[in-house]
Each structure stands twice: as C-alpha cells, then as structure tokens.
Coordinates of C-alpha atoms in Angstrom, one line a residue:
X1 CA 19.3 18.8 23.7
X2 CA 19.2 17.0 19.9
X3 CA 15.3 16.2 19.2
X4 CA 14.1 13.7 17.4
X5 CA 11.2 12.9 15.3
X6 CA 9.8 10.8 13.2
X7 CA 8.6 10.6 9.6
X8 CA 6.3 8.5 7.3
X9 CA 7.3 8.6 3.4
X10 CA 5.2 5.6 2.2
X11 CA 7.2 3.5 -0.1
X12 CA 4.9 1.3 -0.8
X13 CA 2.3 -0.2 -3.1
X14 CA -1.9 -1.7 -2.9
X15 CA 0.5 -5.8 -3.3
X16 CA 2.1 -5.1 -0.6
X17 CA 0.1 -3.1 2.1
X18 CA -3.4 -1.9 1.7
X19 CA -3.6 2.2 1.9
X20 CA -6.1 1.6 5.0
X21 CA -3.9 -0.5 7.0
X22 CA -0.6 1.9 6.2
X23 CA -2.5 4.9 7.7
X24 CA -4.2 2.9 11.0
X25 CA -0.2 2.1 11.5
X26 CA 0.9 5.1 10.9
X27 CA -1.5 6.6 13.4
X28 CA -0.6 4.2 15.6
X29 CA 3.1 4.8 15.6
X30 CA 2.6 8.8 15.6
X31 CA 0.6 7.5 19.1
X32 CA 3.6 5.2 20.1
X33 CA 6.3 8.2 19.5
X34 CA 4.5 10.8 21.2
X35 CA 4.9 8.4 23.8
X36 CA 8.0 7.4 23.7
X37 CA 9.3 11.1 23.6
X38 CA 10.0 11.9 20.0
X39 CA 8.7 15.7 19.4
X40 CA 7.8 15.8 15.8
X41 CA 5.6 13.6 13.1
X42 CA 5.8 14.6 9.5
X43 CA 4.3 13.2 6.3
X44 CA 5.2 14.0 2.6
X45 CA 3.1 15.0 -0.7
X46 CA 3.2 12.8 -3.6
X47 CA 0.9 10.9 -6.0
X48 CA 0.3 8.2 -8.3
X49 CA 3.4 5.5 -7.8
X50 CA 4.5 3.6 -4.9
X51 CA 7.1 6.2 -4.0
X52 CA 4.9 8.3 -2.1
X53 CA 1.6 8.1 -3.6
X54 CA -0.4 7.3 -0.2
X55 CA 0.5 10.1 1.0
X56 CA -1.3 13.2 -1.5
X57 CA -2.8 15.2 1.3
X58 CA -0.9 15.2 4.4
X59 CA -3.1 17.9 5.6
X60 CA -5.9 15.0 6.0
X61 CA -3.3 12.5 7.8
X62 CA -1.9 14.7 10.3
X63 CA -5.7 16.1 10.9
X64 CA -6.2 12.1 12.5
X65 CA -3.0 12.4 14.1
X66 CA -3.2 15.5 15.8
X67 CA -6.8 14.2 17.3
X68 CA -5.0 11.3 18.5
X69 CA -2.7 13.0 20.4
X70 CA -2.1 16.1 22.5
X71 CA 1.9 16.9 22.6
X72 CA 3.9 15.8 19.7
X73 CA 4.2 18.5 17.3
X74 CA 3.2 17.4 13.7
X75 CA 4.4 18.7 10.4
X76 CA 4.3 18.6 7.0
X77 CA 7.4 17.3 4.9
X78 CA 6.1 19.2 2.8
X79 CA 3.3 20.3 0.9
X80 CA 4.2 21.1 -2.5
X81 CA 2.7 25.2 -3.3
X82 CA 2.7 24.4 -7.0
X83 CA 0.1 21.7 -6.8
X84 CA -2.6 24.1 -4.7
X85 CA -3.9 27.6 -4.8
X86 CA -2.9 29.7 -2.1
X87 CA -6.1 30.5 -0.8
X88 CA -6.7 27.3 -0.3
X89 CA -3.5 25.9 1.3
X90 CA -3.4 28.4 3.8
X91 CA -6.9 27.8 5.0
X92 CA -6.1 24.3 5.0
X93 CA -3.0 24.7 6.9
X94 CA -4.7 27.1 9.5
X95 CA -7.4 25.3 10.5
X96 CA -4.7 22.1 10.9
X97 CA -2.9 24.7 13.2
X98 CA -6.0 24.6 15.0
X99 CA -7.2 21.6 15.1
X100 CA -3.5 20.6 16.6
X101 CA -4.0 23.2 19.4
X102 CA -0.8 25.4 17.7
X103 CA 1.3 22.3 17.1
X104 CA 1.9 22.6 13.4
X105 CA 5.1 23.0 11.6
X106 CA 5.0 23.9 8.2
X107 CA 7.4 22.2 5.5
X108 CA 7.0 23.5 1.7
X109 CA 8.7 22.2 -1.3
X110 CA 9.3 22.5 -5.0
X111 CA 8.7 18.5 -5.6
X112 CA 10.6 16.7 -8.5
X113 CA 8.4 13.9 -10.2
X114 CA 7.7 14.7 -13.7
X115 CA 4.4 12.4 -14.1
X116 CA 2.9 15.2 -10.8
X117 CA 3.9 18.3 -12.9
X118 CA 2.0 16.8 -15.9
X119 CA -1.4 15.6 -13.8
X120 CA -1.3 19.1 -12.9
X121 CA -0.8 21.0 -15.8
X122 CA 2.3 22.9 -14.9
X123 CA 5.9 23.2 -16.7
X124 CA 8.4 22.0 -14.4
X125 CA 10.6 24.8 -15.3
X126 CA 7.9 26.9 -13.5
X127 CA 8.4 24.9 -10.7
X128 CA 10.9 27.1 -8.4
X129 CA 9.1 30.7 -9.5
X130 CA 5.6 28.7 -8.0
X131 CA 7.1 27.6 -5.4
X132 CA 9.0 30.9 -4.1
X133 CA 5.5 33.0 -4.9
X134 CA 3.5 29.5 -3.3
X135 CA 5.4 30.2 0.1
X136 CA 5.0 34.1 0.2
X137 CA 1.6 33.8 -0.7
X138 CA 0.5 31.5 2.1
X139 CA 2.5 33.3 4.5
X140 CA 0.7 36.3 3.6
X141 CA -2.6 35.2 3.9
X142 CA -1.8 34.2 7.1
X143 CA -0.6 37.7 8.9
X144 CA -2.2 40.4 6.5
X145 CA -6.0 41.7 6.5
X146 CA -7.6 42.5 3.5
X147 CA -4.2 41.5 1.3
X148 CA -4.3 42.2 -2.0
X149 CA -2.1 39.7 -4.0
X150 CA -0.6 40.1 -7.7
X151 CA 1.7 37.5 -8.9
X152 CA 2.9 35.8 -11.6
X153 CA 0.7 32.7 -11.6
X154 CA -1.8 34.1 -9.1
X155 CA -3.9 37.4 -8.5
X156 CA -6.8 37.9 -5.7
X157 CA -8.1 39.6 -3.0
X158 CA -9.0 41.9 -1.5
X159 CA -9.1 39.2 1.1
X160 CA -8.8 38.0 5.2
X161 CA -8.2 34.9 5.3
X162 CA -10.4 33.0 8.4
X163 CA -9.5 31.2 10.5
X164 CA -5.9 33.1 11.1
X165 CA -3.2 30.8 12.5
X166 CA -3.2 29.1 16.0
X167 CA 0.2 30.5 16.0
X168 CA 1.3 34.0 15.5
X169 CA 2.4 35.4 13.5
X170 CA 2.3 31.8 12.1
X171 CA 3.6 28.4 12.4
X172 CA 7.5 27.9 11.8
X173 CA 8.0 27.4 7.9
X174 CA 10.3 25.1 6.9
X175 CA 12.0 24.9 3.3
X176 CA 12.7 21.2 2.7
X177 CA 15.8 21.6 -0.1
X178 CA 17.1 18.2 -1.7
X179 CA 20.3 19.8 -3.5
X180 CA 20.4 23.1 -4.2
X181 CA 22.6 25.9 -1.9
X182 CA 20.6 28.3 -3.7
X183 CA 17.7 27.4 -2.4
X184 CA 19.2 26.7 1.4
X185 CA 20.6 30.7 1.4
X186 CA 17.1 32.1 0.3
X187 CA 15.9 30.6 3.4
X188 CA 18.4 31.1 5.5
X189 CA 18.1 35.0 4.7
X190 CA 13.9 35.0 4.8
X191 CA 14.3 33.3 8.4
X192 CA 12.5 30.4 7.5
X193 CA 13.7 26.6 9.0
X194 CA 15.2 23.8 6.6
X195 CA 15.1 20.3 6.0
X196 CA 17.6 18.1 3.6
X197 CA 18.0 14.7 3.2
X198 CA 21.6 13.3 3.2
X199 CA 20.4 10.2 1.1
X200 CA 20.0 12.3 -2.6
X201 CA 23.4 14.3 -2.3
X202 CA 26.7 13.8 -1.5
X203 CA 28.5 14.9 1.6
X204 CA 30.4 17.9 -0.2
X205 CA 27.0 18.6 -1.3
X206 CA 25.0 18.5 1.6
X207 CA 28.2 20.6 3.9
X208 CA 27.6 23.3 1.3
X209 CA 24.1 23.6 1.4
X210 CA 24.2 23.7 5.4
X211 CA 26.9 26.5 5.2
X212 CA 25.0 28.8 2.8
X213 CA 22.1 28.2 4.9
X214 CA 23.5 29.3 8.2
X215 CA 26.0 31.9 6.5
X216 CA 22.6 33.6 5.1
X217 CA 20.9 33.5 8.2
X218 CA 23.5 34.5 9.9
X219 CA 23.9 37.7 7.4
X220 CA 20.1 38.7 7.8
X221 CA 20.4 38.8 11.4
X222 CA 18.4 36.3 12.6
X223 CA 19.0 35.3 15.7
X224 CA 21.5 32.0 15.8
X225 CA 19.4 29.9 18.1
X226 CA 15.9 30.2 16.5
X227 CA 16.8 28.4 13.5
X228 CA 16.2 25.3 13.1
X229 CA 17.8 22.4 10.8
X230 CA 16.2 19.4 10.5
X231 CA 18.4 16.3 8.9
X232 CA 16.0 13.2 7.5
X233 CA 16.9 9.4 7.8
X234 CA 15.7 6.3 7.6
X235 CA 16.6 4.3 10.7
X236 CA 16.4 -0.1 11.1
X237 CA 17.3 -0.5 14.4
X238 CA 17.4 -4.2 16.1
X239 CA 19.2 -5.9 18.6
X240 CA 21.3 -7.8 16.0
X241 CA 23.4 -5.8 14.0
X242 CA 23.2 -8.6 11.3
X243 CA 19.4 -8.6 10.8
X244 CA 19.1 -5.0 11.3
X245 CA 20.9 -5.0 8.1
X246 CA 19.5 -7.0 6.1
X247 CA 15.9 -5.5 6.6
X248 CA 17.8 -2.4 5.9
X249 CA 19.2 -3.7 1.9
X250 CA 15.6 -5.1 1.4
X251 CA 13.8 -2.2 1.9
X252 CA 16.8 0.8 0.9
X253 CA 16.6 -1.6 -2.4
X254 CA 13.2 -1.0 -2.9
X255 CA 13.1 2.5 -2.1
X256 CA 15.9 3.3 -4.9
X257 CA 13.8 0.8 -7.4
X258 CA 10.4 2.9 -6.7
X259 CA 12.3 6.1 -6.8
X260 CA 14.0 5.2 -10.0
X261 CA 10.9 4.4 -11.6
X262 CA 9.1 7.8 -10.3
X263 CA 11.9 10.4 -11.5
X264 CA 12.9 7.9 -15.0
X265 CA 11.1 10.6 -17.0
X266 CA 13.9 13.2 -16.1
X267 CA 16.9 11.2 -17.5
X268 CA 15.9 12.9 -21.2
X269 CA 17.3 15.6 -20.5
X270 CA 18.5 18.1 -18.2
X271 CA 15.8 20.8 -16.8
X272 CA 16.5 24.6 -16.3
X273 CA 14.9 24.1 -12.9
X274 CA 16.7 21.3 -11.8
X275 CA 19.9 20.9 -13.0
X276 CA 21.8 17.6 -12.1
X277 CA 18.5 15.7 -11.3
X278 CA 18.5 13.9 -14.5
X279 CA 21.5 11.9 -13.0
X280 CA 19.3 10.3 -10.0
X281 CA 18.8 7.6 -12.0
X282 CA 22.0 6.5 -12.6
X283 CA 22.5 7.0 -8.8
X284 CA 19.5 4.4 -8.5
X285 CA 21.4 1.9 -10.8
X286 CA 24.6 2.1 -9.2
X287 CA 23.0 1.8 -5.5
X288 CA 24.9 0.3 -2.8
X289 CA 23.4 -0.6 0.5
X290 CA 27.7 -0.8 2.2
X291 CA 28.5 2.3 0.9
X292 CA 25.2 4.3 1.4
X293 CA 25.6 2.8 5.2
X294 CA 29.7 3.7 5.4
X295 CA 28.5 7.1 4.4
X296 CA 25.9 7.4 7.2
X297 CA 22.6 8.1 4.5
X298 CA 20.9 5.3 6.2
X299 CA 20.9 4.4 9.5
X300 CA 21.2 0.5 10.6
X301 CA 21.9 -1.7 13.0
X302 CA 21.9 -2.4 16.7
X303 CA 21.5 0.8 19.2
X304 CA 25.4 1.0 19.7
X305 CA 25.6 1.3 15.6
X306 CA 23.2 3.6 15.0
X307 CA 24.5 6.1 18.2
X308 CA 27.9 6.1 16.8
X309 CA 26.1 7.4 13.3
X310 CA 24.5 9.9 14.8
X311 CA 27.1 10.6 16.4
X312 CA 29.5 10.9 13.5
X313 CA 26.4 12.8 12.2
X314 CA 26.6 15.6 14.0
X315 CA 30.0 15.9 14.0
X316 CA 30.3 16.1 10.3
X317 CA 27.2 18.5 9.6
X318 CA 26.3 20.1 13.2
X319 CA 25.2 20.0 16.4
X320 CA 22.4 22.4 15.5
X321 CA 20.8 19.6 13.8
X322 CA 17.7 17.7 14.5
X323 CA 17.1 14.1 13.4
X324 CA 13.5 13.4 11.6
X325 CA 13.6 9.4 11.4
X326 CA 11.5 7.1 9.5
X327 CA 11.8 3.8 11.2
X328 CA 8.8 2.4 8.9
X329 CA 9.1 2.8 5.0
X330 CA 5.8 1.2 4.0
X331 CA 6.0 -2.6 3.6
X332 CA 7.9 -3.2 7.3
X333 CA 5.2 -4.9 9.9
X334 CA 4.3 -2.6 12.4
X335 CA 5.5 -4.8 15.0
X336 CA 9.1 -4.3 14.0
X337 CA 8.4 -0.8 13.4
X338 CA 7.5 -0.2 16.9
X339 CA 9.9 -2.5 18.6
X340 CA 13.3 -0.3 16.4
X341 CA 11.2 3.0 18.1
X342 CA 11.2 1.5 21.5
X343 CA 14.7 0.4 21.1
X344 CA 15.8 4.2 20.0
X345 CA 14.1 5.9 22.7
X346 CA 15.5 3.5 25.4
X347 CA 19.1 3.1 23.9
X348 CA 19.9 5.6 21.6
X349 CA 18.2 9.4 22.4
X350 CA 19.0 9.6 26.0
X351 CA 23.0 9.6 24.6
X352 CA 22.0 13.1 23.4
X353 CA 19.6 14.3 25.9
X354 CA 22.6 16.1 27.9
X355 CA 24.4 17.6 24.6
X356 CA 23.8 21.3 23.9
X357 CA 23.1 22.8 20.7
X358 CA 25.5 25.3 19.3
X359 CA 23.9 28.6 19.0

C-alpha cells in the first residue's frame, strides 16, 4: 500500500497571511488529514524570509498537532543539527515523542540559506561535518546512558539524557537530501530513512540519488522492506483541470520568486559544501510552470491528472516510495486547501491502496 502524507513549507509572508492564522490552518488541516486517512504531517526549519520563515521551530508546531490528534504520525522535514546543540535537540525531540504517544518521525538536514548560516554564526562549509556529527550526536543521546561525547564542534557529558524516547531504540530518522548521492548512500548504509524533493534536481539526478541510496542499504544489510523513501510534492488538485492549473503557476511562481530571493546570496560563488547550488538561481529565472508540470515536479490538475502523475511517478523512481504532499503553500485559502485534500482521498489514494510495495 503507497502512503501518503502531507506537508506544510510556508511560503508565505505577514501581506499576505498573518503567522497566527497560517498555524490555526495548518492545525486544522493536520486535523482534516488524519481524518481523511493520510498517515504523516511534517513541517520544515527555516527563518527570516517568506520561504519558510514561519516555520523556525517545528518542534513547537507539531507539539499543537500531535494534541490535536491521536493517529496520524507527525514528523519533522527536518530540523536542521547545525542550528541547535545536541543536548538540546534531542530532549526536545524526545519529549515530542512523548507528547505524540510514539508517533514521531524524525527528518534532519544540512539546510542551504546563506542569511541562516550567518544569524548563527556558522561557515557554511561546516555545514555537512555539523550536520553528520548533529545526527550521531542526537541519536546517541537517545539510546546510551551516561555517554560521553567528543566531537569536532561539540564535547559533553558524562550524560543521560531524560526523558529517553517514546520509541526504542528511537524514532525512525530520516535524512532529507536535496542533491547529493553522497549524502543518499551514507544513509542508506547507517540504516536511516530518506526524503528528496523532485522539484530542485533533475530526473537523472534524483534516479541516482535513489540508486545509491537503496544500493547502500542494500550493501549494509538492512533489511529491504524497513526502509523507507519518502518523495515530496506540491499537489493543486480541483475538479477542473484548467483552474487547478492556474492556482498551480500563481503559487509555483511565487515559490521560485521567494526561493530565489532566499538562496541569491549563493550565486557568488560556488561553496566546497555545496557544489552546484550556486546555479539555483538561474533555475529560478528560467522557471517554467509547463515544463516543471510535463516533468511531474508539481502535481496539478483534476484527480484523473494528478493519478496518472503518481502514477508515472512511481514508475519512474519506485514503488517503494511514499508521497508527502503539500496541498497548501501558505497564501492558498484554507477552503481550497481542504476541498484539493478531500478530493485526493476520495479520488486519487484509494487507486493505490491495493498496490504492493517492492521489498
């Protein structure tokens, strides 16, 4: 059975939608999709600009959501290791595990925006050393009594970490990986789960990153049908194809414009820690809402449309794959919001309900 879930990666700004009234709707749809049979709800971590910036601690939103509800899991896509001691994001993370009754996954990642590594102090070129020692850290904390820890960027302990994890040994960590293969093998061979986003990298791309992945997994002997790959969209859904896709170029438009503006600090020059990323903003300027829809990194239109993507999803990347949706980027009412889930979980997930997934 293919599961799907849904995301929130607020793309939007205080002249368009107050923060209050984004997070009551966001709670409100995390409500709606838990029951409408989506099994995940994930939020991102970003600051300052309108690509993300609501969203800086999605410890504290998915805290509200999991009190609002009682079966969806919820998860964080992700929290960013660099940006918070260890000690701390592991006790944050386990009392969330908690709080959610054991119904926390756990995304991490590097994160990418130049003005968040300079709030913080820290050399981007730092950024994948932190963020490899970041995830070990936290995951030792988690399942070792009185651990001492000596790292590069951190040293402490002898500590025990309280509380210890709802889940045990711990909840599922997830590496969210926008590009690099390298990346998608080293967790692939520690046995952690991934997420990727088809919109930021190419098909060729995004093919290779899932082979290393499964390839290294494979190679550590993990077993096949623990792991867990989890593919990110945005998703307008209607009943007319026509206005489906115009909401869709509005709001895909504004994404790329925000998105542009939040990484135009890397297009000086290349960075030792992220090579090629420099180029996203010639991506942004060349953005085009046809061929980003013929190449299935946004999905839009009417429930027929948006099961043959899928569709042609899976068969291109997987049918290991899970779907994490976002089916409201900021500025969309919450009325359509909720009307394109509705229309998914009554047209479009029961096609894959039946389907197996490939060990």
């Amino acid at each position: 059975m293919t599961e799907f879930g849904v995301n929130f990666f607020p793309v939007v700004d205080p002249a368009v939608k107050s923060a209050t009234s984004y997070y009551d709707e966001t709670l409100r749809l995390i409500e709606l999709a838990e029951s409408l049979g989506f099994t995940q709800a994930q939020t991102v971590e970003h600051y300052f600009s309108a690509y993300g910036g609501y969203s800086p601690d999605p410890v504290t939103l998915l805290a509200a959501a999991a009190a609002r509800t009682s079966r969806i899991r919820i998860a964080t896509g992700a929290v960013v290791p660099a940006f918070t001691h260890p000690v701390k994001l592991a006790g944050k993370l386990a009392m969330l595990d908690h709080l959610s009754h054991g119904r926390l996954d756990v995304g991490f990642g590097r994160a990418f925006l130049p003005t968040e590594f300079a709030a913080f102090g820290i050399p981007m070129d730092e950024s994948r050393n932190r963020f490899v020692e970041g995830v070990e850290a936290v995951r030792q904390l988690w399942t070792t009594e009185d651990l001492v820890w000596k790292g590069r960027f951190h040293e402490f302990g002898p500590v025990t970490l309280l509380p210890r994890p709802y889940q045990r040994p711990h909840p599922p960590i997830f590496i969210a990986s926008a590009t690099s293969a390298q990346s998608c093998a080293a967790a692939g061979a520690a046995g952690h789960h991934l997420q990727v986003v088809p919109s930021v990298t190419s098909a060729e791309q995004l093919s290779g990153m899932l082979d290393a992945y499964r390839s290294a997994w494979d190679g550590a002997g993990h077993p096949p049908g623990e792991r867990r790959i989890q593919i990110k969209f945005t998703c307008y859904l209607g009943t007319e194809r026509e206005e489906a896709h115009r909401q869709a170029e509005f709001y895909e438009r504004r994404y790329v414009e925000h998105m542009a503006r939040a990484v135009a600090p890397l297009a000086a020059g290349d960075s030792a820690d992220y090579p090629g990323y420099e180029k996203f903003l010639d991506k942004a300027k060349n953005y085009e809402f046809q061929a980003s829809l013929a190449a299935n990194k946004v999905l839009a239109g009417n429930p027929d449309d948006v099961r043959e993507q899928i569709a042609a999803v899976r068969a291109q990347f997987g049918v290991d794959l899970s779907f994490s949706l976002q089916f409201n980027p900021g500025g969309l009412a919450f009325a359509r919001s909720a009307t394109a889930m509705e229309l998914f979980a009554a047209h479009v997930m029961p096609a894959f309900a039946g389907q197996e997934v490939a060990a």
